[in-house]
Coordinates of N, CA, C and O in Angstrom, one line a residue:
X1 N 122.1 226.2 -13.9 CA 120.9 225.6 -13.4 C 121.3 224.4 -12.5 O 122.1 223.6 -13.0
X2 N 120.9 224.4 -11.4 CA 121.0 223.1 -10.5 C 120.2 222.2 -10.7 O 119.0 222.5 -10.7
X3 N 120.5 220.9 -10.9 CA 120.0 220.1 -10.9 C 118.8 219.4 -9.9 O 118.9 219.7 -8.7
X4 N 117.9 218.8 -10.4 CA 117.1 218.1 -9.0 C 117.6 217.4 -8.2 O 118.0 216.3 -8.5
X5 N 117.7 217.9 -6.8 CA 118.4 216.8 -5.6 C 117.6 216.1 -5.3 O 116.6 216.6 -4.8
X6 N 117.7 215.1 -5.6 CA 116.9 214.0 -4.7 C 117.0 213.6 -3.5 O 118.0 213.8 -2.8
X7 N 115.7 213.0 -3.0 CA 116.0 213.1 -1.2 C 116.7 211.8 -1.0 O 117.4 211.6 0.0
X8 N 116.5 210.9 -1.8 CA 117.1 209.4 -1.4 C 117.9 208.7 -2.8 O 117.3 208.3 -3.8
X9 N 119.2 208.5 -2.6 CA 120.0 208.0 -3.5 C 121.7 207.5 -3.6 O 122.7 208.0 -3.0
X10 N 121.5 206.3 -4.7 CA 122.7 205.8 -4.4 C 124.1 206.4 -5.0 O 124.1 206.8 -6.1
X11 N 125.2 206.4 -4.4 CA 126.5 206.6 -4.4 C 127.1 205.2 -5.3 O 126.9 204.0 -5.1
X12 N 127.8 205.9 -6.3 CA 128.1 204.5 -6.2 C 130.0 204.3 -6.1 O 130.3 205.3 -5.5
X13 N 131.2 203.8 -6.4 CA 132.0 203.7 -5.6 C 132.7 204.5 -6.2 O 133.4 205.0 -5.3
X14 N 133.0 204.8 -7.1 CA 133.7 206.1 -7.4 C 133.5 207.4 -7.1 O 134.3 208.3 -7.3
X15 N 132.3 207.4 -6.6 CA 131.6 208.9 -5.6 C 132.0 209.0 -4.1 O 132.1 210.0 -3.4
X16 N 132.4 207.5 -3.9 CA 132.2 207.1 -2.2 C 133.8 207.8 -1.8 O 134.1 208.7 -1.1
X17 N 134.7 206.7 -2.9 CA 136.1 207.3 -2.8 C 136.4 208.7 -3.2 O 137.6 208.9 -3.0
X18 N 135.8 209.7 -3.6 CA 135.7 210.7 -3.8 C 135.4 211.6 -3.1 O 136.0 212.7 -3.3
X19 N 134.3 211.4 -2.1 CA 133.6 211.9 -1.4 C 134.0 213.4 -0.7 O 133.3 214.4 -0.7
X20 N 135.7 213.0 0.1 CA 135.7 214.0 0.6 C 136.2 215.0 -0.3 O 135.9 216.1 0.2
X21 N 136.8 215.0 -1.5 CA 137.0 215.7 -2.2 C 136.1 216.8 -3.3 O 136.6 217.7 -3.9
X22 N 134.5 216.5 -3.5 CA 133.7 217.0 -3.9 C 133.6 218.5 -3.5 O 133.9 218.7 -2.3
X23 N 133.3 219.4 -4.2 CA 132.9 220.5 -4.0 C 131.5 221.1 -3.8 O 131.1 222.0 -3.0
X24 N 130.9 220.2 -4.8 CA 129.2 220.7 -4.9 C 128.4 219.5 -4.3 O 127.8 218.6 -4.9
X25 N 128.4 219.6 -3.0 CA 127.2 219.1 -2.6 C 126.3 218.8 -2.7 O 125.9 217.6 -2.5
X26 N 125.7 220.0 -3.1 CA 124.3 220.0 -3.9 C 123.8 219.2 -4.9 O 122.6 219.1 -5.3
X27 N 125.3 218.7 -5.6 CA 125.0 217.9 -6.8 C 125.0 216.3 -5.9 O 125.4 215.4 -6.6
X28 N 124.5 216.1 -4.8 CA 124.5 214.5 -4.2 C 123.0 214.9 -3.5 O 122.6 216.1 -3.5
X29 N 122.4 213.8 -3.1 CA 121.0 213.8 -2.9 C 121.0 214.1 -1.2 O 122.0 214.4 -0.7
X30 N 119.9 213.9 -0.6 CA 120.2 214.9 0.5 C 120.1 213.4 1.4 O 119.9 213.7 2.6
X31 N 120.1 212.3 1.1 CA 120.0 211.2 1.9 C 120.9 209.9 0.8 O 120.6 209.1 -0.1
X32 N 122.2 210.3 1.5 CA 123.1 209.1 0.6 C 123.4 207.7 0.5 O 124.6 207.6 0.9
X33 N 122.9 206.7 0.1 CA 123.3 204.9 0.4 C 123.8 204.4 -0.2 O 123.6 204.8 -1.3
X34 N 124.6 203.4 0.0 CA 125.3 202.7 -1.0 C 124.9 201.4 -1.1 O 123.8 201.2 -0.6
X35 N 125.5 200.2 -1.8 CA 125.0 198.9 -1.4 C 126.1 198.2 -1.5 O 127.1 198.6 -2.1
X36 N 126.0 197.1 -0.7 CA 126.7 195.7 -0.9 C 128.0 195.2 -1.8 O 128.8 194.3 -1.5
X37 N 127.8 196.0 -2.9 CA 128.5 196.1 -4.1 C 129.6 196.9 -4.1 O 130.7 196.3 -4.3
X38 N 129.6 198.5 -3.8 CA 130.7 199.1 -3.0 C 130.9 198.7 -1.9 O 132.1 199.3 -1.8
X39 N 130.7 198.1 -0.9 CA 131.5 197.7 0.3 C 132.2 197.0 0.0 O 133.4 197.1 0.5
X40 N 132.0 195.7 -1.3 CA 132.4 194.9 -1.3 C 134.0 195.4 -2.0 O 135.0 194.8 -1.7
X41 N 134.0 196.5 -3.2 CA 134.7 197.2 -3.9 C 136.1 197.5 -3.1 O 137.3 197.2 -3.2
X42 N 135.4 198.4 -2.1 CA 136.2 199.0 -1.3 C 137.1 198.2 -0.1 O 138.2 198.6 0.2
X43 N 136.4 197.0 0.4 CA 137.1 196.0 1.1 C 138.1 195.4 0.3 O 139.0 194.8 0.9
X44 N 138.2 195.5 -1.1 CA 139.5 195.0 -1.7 C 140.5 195.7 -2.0 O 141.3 195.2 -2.8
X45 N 140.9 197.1 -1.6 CA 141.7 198.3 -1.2 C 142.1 197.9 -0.6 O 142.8 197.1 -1.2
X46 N 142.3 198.0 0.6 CA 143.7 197.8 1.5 C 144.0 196.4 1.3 O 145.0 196.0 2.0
X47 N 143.5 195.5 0.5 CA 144.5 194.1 0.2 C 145.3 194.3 -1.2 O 146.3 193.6 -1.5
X48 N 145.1 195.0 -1.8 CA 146.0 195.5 -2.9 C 146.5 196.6 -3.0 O 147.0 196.9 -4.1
X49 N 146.6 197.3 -2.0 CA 147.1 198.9 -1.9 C 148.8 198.6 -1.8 O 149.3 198.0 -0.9
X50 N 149.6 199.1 -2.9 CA 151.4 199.1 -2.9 C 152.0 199.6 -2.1 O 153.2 199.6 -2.3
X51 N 151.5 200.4 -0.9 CA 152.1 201.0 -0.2 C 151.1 201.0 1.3 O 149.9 201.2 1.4
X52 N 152.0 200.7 2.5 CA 151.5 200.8 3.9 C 150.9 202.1 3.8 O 149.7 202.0 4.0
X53 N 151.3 203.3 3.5 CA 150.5 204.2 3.2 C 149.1 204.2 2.8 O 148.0 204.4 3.3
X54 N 149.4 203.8 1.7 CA 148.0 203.7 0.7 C 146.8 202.7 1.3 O 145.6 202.8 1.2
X55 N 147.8 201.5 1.9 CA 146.8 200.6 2.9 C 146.3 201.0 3.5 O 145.1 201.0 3.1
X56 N 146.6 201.7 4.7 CA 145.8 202.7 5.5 C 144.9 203.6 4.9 O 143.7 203.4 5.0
X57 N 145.1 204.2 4.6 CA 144.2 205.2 3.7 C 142.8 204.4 3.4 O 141.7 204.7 3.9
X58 N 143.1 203.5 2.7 CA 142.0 202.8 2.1 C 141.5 201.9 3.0 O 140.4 201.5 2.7
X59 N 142.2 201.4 4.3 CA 141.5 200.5 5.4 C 140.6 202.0 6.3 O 139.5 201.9 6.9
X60 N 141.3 202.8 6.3 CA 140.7 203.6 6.8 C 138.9 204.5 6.2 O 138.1 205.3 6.8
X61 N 138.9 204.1 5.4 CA 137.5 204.6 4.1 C 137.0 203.9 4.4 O 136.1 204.4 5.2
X62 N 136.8 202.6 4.3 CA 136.6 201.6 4.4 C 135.9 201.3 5.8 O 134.6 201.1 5.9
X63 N 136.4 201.4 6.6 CA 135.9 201.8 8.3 C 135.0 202.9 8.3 O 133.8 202.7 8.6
X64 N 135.4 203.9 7.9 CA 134.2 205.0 7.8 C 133.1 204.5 7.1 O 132.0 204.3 7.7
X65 N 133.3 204.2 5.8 CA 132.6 204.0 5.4 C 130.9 202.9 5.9 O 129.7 202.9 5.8
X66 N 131.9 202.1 6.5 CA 131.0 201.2 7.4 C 130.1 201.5 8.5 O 128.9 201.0 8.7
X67 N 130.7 202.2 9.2 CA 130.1 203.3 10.1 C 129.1 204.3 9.3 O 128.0 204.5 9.9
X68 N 129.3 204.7 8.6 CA 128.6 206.1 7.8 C 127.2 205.2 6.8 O 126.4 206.0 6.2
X69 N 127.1 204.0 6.7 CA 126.3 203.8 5.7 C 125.8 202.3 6.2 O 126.3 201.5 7.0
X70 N 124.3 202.1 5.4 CA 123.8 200.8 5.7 C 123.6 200.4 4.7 O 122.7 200.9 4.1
X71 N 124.5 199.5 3.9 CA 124.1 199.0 2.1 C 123.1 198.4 2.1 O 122.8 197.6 3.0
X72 N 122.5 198.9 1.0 CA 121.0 198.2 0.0 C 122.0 196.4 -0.6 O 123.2 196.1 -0.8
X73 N 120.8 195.8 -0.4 CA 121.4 194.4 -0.2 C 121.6 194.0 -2.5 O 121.1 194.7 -3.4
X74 N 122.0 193.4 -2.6 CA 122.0 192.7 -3.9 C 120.5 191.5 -3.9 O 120.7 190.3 -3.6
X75 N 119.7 191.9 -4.1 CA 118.7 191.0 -3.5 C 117.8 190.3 -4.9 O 118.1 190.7 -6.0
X76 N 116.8 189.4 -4.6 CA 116.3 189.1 -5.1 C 115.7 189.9 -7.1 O 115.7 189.6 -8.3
X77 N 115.2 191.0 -5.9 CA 114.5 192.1 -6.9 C 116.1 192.8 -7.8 O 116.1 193.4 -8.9
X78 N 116.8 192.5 -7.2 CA 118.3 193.4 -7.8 C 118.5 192.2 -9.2 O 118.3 192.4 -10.4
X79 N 118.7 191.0 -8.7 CA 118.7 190.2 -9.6 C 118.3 190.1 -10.5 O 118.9 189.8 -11.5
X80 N 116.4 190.5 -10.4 CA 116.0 190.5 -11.7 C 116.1 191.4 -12.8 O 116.1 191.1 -14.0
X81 N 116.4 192.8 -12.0 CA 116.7 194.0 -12.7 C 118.5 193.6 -13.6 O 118.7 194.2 -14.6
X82 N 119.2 192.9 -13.2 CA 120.4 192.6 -13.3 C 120.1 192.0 -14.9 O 120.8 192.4 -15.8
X83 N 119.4 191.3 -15.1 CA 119.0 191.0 -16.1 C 118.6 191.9 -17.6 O 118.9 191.8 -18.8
X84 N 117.9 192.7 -16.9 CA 117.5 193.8 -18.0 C 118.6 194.9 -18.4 O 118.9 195.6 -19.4
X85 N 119.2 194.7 -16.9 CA 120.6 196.0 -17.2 C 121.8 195.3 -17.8 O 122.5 195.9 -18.6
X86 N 122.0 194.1 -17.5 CA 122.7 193.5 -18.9 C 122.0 193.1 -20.0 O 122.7 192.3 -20.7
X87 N 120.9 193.4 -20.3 CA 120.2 192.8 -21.7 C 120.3 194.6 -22.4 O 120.4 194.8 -23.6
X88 N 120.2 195.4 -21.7 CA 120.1 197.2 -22.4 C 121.9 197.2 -22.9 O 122.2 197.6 -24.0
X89 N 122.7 196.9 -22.1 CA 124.4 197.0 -22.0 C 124.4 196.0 -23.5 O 125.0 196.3 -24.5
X90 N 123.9 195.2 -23.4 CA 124.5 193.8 -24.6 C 123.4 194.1 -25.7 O 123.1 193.2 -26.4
X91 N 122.7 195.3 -25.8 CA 122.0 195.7 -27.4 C 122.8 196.7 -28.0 O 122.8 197.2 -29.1
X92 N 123.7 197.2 -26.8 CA 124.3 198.5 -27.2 C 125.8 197.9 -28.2 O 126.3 198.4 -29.2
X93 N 126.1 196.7 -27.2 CA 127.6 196.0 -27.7 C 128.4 196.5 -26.4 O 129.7 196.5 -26.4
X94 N 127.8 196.7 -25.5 CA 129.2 197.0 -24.6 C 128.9 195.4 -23.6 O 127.8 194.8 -23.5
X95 N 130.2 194.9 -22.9 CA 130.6 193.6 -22.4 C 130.1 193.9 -21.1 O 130.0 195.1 -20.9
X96 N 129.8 193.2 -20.1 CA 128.8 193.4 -18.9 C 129.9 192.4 -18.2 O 130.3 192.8 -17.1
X97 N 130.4 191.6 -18.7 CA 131.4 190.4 -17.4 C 132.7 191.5 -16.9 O 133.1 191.5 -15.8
X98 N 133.3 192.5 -18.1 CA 134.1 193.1 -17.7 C 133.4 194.5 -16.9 O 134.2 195.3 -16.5
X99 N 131.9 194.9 -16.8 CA 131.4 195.7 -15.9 C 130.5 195.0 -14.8 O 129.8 195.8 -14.1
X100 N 130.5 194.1 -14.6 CA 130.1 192.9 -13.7 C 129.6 194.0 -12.4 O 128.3 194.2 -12.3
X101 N 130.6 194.7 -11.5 CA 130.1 195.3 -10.6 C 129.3 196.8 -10.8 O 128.4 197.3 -10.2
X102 N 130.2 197.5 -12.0 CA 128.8 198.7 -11.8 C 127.3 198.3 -12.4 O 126.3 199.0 -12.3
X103 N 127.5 196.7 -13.1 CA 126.0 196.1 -13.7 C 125.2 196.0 -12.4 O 124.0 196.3 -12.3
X104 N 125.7 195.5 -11.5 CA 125.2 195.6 -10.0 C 124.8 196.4 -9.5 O 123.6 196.4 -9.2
X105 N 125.5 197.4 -9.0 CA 125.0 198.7 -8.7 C 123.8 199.2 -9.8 O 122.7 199.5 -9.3
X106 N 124.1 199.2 -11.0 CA 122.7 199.9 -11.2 C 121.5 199.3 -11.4 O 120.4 199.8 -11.6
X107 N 122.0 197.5 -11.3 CA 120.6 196.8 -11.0 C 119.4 196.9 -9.3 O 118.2 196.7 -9.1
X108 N 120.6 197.5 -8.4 CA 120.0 197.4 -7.3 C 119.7 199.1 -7.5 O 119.9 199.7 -6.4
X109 N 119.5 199.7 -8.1 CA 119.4 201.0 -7.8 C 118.3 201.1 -9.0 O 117.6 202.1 -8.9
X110 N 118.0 200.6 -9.6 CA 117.0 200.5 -10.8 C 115.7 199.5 -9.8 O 114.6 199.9 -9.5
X111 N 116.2 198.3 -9.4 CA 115.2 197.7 -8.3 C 114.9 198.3 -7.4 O 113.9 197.8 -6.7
X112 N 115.4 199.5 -7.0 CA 114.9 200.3 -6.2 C 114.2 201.4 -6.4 O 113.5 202.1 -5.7
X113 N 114.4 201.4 -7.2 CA 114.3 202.4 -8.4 C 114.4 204.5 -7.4 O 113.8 205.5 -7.0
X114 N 115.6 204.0 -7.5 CA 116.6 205.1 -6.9 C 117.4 205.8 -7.7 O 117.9 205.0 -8.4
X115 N 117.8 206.9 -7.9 CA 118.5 207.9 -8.7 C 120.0 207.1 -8.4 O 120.1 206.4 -7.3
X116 N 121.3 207.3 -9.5 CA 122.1 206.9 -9.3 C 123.1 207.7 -9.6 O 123.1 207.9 -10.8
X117 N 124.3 208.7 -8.6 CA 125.0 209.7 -8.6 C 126.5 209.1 -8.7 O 127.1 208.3 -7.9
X118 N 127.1 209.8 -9.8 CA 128.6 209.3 -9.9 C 129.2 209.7 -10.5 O 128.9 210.5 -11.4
X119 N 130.7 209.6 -10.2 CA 131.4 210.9 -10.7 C 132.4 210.3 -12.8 O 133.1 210.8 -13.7
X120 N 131.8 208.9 -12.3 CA 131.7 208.1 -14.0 C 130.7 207.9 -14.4 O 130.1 206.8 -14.1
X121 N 130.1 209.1 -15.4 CA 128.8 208.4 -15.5 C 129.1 207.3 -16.8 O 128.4 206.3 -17.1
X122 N 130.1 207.9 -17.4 CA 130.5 206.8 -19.0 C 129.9 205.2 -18.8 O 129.2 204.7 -19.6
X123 N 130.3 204.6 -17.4 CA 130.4 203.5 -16.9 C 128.7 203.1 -16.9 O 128.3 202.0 -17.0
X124 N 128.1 204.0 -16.7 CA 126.9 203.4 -16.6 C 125.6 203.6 -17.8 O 124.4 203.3 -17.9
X125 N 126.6 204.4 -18.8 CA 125.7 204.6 -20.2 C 124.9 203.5 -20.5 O 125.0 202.3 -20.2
X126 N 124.1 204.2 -21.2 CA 122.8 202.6 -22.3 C 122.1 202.1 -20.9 O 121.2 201.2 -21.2
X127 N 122.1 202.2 -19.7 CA 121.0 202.0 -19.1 C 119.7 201.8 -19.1 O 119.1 202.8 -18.6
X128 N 119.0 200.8 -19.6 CA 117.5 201.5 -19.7 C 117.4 201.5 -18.2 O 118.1 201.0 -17.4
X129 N 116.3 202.2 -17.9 CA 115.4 202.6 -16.6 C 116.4 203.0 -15.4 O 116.2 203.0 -14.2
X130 N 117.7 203.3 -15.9 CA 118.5 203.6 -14.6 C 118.3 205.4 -14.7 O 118.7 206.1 -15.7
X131 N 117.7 205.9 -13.4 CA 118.0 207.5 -13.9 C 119.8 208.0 -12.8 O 120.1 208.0 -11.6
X132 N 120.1 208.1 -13.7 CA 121.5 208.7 -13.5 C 122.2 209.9 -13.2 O 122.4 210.7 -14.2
X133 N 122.5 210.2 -12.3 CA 122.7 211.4 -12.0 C 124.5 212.0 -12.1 O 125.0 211.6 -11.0
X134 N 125.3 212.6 -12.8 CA 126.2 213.1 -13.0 C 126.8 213.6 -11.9 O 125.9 214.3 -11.2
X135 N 128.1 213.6 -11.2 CA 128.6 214.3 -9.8 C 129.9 214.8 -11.0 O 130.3 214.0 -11.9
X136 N 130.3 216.4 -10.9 CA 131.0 216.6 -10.6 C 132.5 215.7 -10.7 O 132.5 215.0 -9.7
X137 N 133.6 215.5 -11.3 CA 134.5 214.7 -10.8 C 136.1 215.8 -10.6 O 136.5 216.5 -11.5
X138 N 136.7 215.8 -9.3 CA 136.7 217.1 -8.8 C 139.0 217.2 -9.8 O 140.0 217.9 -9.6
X139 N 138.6 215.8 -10.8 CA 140.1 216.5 -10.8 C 139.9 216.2 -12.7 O 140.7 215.8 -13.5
X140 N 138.8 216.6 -12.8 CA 138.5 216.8 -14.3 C 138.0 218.4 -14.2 O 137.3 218.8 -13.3
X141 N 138.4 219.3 -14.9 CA 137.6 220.3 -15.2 C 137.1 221.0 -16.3 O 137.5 221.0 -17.5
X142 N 135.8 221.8 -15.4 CA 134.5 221.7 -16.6 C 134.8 223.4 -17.4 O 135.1 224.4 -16.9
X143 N 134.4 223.1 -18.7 CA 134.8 224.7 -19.3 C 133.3 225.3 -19.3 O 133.1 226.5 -19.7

């Protein structure tokens, strides 16, 4: 059974770096954005990448990426939701300073209130009000 695609939804950075490697398309929404949060993710790639190789690579995504997308801001409304997504994370017992940035992503995706597609969903369990959408992760496989 396929899932519902949604027409508008966020990527979030483990889908982005992923991206070209995906198989099922169909499992990403048919209108993809990211926010502020993965750009910011991914701009710190090519400063810690161990290999000129691997710099490139990742300065290169990075560029695309910028080109290919207009991030949803960390805003106001994200803030408040940021709140509640670390108050759902800290009833469960899981630590929010060491998930700091996917708490962000799914506060601005919850403030938006936007489906959120990723190929970790682990990372974003106990969400209240985040609806979450599972990708595929293309070097795990499914029985």
């Amino acid at each position: 059974m396929t899932a519902d695609r949604s027409q508008r939804g966020i990527l979030d950075t483990s889908t982005v770096i992923l991206l070209e490697r995906l198989t099922d398309i169909f499992s990403l929404p048919k209108e993809p954005v990211i926010t502020v949060v993965t750009l910011a993710e991914l701009s710190v790639g090519p400063l810690v990448a161990a290999t000129p190789s691997e710099q490139a690579t990742r300065q290169l995504r990075l560029q695309q990426v910028e080109v290919d997308f207009d991030p949803l801001p960390f805003d106001a409304a994200a803030a408040r939701a940021f709140g509640r997504v670390a108050a759902s994370l800290h009833r469960t017992g899981r630590k929010t300073r060491a998930r700091a940035y996917d708490v962000m992503i799914a506060s601005i995706a919850v403030s938006n209130d936007l489906p959120l597609y990723t190929c970790n969903p682990s990372d974003f369990e106990y969400i209240d009000d985040l609806d979450l959408r599972p990708v595929s992760h293309p070097d795990i496989k499914r029985i």
